[in-house]
GROMACS .gro file of C-alpha atoms in nm:
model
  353
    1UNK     CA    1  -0.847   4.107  -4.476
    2UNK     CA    2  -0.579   3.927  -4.337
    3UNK     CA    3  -0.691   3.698  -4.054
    4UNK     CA    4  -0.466   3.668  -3.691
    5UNK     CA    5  -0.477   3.411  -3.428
    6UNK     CA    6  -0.400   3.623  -3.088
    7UNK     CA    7  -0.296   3.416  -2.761
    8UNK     CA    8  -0.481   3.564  -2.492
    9UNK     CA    9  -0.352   3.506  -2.169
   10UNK     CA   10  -0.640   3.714  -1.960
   11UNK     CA   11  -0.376   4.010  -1.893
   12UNK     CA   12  -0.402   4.309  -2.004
   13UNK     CA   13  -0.125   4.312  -2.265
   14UNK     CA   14  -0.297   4.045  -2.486
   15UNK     CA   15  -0.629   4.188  -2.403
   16UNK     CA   16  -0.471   4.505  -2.633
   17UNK     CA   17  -0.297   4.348  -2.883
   18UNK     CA   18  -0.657   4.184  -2.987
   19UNK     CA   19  -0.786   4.523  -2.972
   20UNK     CA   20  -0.581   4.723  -3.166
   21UNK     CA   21  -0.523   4.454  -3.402
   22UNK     CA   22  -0.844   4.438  -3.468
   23UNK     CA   23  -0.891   4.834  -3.492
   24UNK     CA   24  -0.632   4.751  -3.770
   25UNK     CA   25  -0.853   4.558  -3.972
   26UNK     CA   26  -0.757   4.239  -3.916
   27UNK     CA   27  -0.995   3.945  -3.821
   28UNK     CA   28  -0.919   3.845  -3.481
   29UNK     CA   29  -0.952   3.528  -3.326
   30UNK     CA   30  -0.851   3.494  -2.951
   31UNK     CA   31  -0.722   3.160  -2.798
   32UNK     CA   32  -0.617   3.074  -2.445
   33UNK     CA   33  -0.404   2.769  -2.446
   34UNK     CA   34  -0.485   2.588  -2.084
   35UNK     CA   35  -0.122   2.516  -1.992
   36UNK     CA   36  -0.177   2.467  -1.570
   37UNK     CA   37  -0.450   2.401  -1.307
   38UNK     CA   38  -0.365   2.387  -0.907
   39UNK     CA   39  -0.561   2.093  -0.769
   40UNK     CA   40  -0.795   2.318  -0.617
   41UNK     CA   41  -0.835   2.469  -0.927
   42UNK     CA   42  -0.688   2.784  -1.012
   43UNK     CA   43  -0.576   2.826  -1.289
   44UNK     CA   44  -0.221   2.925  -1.411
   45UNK     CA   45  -0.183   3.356  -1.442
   46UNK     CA   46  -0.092   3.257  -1.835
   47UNK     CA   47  -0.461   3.100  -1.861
   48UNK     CA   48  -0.703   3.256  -1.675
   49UNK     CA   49  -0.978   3.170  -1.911
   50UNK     CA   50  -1.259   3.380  -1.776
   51UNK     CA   51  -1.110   3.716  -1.792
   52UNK     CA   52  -0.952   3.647  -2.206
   53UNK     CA   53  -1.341   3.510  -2.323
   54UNK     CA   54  -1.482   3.854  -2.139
   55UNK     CA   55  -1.245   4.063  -2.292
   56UNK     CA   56  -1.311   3.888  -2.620
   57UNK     CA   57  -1.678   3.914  -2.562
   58UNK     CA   58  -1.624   4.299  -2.553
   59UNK     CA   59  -1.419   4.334  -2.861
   60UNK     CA   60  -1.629   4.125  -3.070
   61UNK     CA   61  -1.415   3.883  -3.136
   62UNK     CA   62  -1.422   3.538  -3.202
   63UNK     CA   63  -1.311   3.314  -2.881
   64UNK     CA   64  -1.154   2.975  -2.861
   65UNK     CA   65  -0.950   2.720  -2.561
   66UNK     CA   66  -0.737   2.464  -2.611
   67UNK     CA   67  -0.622   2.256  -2.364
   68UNK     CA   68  -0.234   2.219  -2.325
   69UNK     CA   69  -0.178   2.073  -1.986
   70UNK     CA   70  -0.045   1.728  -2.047
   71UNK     CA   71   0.210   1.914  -2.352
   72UNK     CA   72   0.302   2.229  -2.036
   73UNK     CA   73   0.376   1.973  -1.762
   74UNK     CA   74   0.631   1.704  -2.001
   75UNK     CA   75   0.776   2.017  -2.190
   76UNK     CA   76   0.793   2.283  -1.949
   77UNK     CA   77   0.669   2.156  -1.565
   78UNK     CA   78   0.919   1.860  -1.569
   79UNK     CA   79   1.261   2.016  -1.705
   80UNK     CA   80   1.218   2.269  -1.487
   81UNK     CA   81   1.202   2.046  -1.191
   82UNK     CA   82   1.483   1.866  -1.330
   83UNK     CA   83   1.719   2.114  -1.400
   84UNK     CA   84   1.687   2.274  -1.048
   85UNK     CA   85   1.757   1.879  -0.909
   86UNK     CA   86   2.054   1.924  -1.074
   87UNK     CA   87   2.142   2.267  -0.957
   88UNK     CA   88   2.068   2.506  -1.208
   89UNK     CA   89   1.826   2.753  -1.232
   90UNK     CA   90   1.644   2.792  -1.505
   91UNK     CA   91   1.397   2.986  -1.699
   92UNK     CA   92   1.127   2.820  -1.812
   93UNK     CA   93   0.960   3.076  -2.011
   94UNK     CA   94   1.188   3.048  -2.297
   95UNK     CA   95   1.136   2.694  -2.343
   96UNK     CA   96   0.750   2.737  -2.271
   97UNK     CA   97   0.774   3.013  -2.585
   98UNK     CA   98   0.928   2.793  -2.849
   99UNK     CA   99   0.803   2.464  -2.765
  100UNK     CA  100   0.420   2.539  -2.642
  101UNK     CA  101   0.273   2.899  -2.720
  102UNK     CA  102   0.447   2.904  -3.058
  103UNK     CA  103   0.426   2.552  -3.140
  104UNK     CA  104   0.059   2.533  -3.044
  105UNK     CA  105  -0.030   2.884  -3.139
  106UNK     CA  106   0.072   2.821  -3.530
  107UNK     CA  107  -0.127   2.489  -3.516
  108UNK     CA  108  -0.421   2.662  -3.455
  109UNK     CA  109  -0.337   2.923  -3.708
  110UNK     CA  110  -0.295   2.666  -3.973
  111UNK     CA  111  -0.630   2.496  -3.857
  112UNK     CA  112  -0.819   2.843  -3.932
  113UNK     CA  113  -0.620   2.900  -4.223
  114UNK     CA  114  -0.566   3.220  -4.070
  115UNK     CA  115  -0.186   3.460  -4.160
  116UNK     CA  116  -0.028   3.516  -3.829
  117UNK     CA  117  -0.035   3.461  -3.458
  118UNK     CA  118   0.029   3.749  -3.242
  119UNK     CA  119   0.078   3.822  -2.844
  120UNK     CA  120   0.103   4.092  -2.598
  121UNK     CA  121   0.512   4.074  -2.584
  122UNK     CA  122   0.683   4.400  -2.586
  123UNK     CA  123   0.896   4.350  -2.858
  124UNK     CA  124   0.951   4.480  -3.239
  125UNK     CA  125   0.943   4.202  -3.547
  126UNK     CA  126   1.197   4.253  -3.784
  127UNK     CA  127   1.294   4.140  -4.112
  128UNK     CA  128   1.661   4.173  -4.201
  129UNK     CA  129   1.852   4.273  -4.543
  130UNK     CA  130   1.989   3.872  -4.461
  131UNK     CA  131   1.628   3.790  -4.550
  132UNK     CA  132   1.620   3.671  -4.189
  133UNK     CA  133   1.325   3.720  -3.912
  134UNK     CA  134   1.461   3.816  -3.556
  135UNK     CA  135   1.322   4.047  -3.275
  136UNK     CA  136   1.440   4.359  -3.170
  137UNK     CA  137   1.428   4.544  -2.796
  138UNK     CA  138   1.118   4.708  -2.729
  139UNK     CA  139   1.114   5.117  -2.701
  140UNK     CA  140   1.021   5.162  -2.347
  141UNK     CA  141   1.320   4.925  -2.210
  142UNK     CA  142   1.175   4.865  -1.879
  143UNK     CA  143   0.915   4.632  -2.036
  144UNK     CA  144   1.144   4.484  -2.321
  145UNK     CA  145   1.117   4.073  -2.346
  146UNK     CA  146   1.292   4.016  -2.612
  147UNK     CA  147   1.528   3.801  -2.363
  148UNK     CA  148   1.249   3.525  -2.353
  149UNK     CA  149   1.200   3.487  -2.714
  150UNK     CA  150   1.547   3.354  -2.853
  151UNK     CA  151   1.417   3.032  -2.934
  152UNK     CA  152   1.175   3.104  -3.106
  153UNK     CA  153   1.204   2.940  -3.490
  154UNK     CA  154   1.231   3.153  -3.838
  155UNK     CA  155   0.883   2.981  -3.884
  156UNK     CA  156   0.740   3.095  -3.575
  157UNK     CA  157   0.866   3.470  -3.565
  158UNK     CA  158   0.815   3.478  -4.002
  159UNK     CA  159   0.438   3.419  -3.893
  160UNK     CA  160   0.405   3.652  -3.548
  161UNK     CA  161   0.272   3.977  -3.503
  162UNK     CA  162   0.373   4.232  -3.159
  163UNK     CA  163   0.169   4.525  -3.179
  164UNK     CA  164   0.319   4.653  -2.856
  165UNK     CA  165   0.659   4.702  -2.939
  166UNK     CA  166   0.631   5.074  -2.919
  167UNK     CA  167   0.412   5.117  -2.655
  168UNK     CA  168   0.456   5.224  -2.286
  169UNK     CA  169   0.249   4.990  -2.010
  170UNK     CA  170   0.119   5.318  -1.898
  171UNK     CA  171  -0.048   5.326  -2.252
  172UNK     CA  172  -0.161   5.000  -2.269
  173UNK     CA  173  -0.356   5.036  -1.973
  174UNK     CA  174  -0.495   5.330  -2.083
  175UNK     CA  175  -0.604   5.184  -2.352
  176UNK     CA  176  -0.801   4.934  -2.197
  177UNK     CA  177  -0.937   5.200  -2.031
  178UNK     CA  178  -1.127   5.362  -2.269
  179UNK     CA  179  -1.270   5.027  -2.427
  180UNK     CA  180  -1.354   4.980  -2.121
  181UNK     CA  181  -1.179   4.623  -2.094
  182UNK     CA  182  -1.207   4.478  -1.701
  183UNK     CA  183  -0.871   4.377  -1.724
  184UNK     CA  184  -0.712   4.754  -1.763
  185UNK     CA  185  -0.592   4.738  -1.425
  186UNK     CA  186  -0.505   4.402  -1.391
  187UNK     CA  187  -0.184   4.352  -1.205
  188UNK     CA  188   0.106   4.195  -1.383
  189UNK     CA  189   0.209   3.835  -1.345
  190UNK     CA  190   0.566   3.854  -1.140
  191UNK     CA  191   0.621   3.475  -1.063
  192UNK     CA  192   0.653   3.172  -1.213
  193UNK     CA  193   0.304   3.120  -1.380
  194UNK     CA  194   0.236   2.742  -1.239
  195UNK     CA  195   0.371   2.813  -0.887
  196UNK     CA  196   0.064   2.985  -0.772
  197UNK     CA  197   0.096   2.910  -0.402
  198UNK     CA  198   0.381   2.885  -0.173
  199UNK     CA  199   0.738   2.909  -0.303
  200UNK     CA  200   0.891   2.699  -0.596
  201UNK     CA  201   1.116   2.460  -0.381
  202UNK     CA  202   0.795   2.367  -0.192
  203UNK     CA  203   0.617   2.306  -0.554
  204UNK     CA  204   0.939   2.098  -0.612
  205UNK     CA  205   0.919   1.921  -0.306
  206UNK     CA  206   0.543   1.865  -0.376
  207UNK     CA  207   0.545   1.745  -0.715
  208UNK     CA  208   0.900   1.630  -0.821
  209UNK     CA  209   0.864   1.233  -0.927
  210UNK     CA  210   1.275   1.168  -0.925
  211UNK     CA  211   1.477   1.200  -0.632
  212UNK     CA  212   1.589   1.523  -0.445
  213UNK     CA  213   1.882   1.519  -0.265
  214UNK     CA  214   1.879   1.642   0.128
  215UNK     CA  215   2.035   1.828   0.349
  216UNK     CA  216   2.479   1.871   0.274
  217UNK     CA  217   2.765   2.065   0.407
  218UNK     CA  218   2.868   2.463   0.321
  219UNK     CA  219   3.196   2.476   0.225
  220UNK     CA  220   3.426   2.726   0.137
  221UNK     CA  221   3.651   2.733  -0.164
  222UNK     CA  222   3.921   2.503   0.024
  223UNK     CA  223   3.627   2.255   0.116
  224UNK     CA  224   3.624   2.337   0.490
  225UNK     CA  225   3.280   2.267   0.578
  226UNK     CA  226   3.132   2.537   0.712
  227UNK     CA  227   2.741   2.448   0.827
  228UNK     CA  228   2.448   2.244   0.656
  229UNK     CA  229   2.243   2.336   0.428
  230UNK     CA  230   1.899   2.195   0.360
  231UNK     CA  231   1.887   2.072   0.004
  232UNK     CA  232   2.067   2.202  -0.322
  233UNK     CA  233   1.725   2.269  -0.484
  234UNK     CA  234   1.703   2.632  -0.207
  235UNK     CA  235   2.004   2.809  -0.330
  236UNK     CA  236   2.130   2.955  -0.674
  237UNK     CA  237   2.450   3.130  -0.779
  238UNK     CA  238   2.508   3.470  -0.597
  239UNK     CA  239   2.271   3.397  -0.309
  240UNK     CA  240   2.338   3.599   0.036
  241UNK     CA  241   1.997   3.542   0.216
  242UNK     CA  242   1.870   3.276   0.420
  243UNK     CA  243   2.214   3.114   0.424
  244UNK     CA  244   2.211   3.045   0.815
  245UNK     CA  245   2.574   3.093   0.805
  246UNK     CA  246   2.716   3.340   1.086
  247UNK     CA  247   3.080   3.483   0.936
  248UNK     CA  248   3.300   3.805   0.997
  249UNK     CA  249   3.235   3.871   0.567
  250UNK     CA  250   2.926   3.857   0.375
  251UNK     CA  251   2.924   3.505   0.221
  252UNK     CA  252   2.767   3.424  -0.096
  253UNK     CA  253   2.669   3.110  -0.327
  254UNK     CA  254   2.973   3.059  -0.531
  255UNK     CA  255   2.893   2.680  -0.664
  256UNK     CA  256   2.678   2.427  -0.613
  257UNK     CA  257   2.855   2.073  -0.648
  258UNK     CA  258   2.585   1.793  -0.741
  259UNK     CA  259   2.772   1.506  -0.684
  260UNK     CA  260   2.909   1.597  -0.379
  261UNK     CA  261   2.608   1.759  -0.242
  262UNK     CA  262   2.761   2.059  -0.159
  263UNK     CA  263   2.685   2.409  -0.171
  264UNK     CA  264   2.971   2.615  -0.215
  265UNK     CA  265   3.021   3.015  -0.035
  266UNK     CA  266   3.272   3.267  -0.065
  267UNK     CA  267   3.323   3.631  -0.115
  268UNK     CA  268   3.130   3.855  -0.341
  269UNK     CA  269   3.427   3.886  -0.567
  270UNK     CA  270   3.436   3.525  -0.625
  271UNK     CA  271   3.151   3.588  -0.886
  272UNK     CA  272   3.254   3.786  -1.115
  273UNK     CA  273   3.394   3.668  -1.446
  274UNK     CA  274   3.463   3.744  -1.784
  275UNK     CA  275   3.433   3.407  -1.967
  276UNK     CA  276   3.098   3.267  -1.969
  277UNK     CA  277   2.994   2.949  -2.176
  278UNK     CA  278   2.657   2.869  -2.289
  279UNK     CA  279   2.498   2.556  -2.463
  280UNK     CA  280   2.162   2.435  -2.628
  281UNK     CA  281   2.262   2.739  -2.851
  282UNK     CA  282   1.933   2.897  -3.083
  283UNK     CA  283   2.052   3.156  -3.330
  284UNK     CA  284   1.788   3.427  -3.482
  285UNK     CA  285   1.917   3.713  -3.688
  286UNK     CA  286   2.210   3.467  -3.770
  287UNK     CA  287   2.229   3.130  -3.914
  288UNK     CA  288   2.520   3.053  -3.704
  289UNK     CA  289   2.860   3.081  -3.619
  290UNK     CA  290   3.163   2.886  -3.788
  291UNK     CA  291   3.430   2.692  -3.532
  292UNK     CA  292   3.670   2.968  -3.425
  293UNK     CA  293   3.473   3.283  -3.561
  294UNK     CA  294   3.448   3.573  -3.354
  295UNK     CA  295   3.162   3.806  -3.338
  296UNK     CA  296   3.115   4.088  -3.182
  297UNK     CA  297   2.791   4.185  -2.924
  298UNK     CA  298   2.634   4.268  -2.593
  299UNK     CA  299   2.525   3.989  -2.419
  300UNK     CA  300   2.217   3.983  -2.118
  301UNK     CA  301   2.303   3.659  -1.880
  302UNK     CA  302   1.944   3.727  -1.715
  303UNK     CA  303   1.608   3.918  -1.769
  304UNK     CA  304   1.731   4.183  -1.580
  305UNK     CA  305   2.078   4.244  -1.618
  306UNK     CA  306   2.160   4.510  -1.891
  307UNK     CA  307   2.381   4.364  -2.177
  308UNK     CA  308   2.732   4.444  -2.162
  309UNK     CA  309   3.015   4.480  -2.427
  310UNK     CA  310   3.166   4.100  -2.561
  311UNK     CA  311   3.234   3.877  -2.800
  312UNK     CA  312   3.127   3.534  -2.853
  313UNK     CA  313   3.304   3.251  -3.061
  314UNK     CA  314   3.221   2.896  -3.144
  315UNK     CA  315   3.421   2.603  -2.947
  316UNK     CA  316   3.501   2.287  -3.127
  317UNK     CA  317   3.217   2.106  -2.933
  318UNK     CA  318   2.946   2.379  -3.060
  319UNK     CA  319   2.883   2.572  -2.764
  320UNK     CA  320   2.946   2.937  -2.757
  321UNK     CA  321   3.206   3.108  -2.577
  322UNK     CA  322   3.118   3.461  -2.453
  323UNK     CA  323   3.429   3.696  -2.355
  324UNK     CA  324   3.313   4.034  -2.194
  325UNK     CA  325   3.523   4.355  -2.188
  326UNK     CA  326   3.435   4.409  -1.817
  327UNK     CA  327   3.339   4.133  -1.596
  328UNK     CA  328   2.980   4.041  -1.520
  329UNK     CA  329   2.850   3.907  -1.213
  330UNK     CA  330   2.717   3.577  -1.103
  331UNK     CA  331   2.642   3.392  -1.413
  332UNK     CA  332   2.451   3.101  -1.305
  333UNK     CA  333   2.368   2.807  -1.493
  334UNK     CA  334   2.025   2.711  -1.605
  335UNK     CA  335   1.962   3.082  -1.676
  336UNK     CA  336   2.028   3.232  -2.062
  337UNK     CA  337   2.260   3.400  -2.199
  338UNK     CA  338   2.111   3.631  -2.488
  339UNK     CA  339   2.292   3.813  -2.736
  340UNK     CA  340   2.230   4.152  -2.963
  341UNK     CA  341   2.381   4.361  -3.232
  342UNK     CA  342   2.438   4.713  -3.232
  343UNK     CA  343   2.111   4.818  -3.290
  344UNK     CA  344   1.933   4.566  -3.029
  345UNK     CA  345   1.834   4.318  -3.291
  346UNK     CA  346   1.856   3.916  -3.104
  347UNK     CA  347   2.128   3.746  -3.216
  348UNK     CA  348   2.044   3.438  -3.054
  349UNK     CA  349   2.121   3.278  -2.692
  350UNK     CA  350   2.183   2.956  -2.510
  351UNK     CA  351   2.212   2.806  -2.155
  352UNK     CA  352   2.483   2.882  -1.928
  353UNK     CA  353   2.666   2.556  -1.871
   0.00000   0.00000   0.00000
């Protein structure tokens, strides 16, 4: 009987995966990894300890924490911070993946001597004729997160389980349902899991140790300042809201110029392009590309943007060029740019520069 470590987050989706793993015949051991706790207490929507140990309780499963906080806030909590300082905006569940579930989840796996580690992500593990480990998209595409798990390692995904891959949410929750699990209708976490309260530029302005920079001028494309804004750390690429900014056209966030402090509108049009470069590149179903070699994909430059028609190639200072058939709209950096075969399969990503 093959034994599984299963990270249980208190949601309903891991709350599942314990239980039908477990209807498989596996033995099934559930961990919550304590990544983030407000000061008043409450805890993260990835760690909500209480609910995972009661569902465990009513599987009959074994039930174990392990606190992460000190690892979530230098690995995940501070880059993120940083990389908005410096204008992106990034996702910081891909990083939080690789570097913290995975890397912590396969510790504990190796401490039980257990086979696998598996999670309530709605994606497919596959093996490739390349002997190769890579994730493909999910069947109910509304749900697919395969975008969040480029990074992971041929380690981590040769050792990971995803019973869900095939399953609707309607089904999971029905499901719980009739194992009676408390968490069947447990709402889904939307936000960023460690900015519980309030919006994330005030959990920026709250908890940021380096230095923010303030208020700066609009400008246009030409650099005719057109108003102030209040800090780069409010706006991202493609932006049309809570500009402030009275004009005769819709104005959007074109740029965002560190240095200069400026935050840069213009037309709609103005963000669309067809060349898109990204860096920090992590390659699954692939080992990698050669300088100059030209591959052919569709390519997702957020969570929810459909992938479109490209090709990527690999520039002489090994970050990946993507070229899209049609142009694609606001590409903004920080975020990831994710790429698939033919038949869904990841590819790999990186980090829109």
């Amino acid at each position: 009987m093959a034994k599984v470590i299963v990270g249980m987050s208190g949601g309903v989706d891991s709350a599942v995966t314990a239980l039908l793993l477990k209807e498989q015949g596996y033995e099934v051991i559930g961990v919550t990894l304590r990544t983030w706790e407000a000061e008043d207490g409450e805890e993260s929507r990835c760690c909500e300890i209480d609910d995972a140990r009661a569902v465990a309780m009513k599987i009959g499963i074994d039930f174990h924490t392990y606190n992460c906080v000190e690892q979530f806030k230098n690995q995940v909590v501070e880059p993120f911070m940083e990389a908005y300082a410096k204008g992106m905006t990034p996702n910081p569940c891909t990083e939080c993946n690789r570097c913290l579930k995975w890397e912590r989840l396969i510790h504990v796996m190796k401490v039980f001597e257990a086979d696998y580690v598996a999670t309530g992500h709605y994606a497919n593990i596959v093996k490739l004729d390349n002997g190769r480990y890579s994730v493909k998209k999910a069947a109910f595409a509304d749900k697919d997160q395969t975008y969040m798990l480029y990074r992971l390692s041929q380690e981590q995904l040769s050792h990971t389980l995803m019973p869900l891959g095939d399953i609707s949410k309607d089904e999971v929750r029905e499901i719980a349902r009739k194992a009676g699990l408390s968490v069947a209708e447990k709402k889904d976490s939307q936000e960023i899991c460690f900015v519980m309260n309030g919006s994330y530029t005030d959990f920026i302005e709250d908890n940021y140790k380096g230095e923010l920079k303030g208020s700066g001028n609009f400008v246009d494309s030409e650099g005719k300042v057109l108003g102030q804004h209040k800090g780069i750390i409010h706006y991202t690429i493609g932006q049309r809201k809570g500009l402030g900014i009275s004009s005769a056209q819709p104005l959007y966030v074109n740029k965002i110029d560190v240095e200069k402090n400026e935050v840069v509108l213009g037309s709609e049009e103005l963000l669309y392009t067809d060349r898109v470069e990204v860096c920090d590149v992590r390659f699954t179903a692939i080992e990698d590309l050669q300088e100059g070699e030209e591959l052919k994909c569709k390519v997702k430059i957020r969570y929810r943007h459909d992938a479109k028609p490209a090709s990527i190639t690999k520039s002489d200072n090994g970050n990946i060029i993507i070229k899209f058939e049609d142009k694609v709209k606001s590409a903004t950096p920080g975020q990831s740019a994710v790429f698939y075969d033919e038949n869904d399969v990841l590819l790999g990503g990186g980090i829109i520069v």
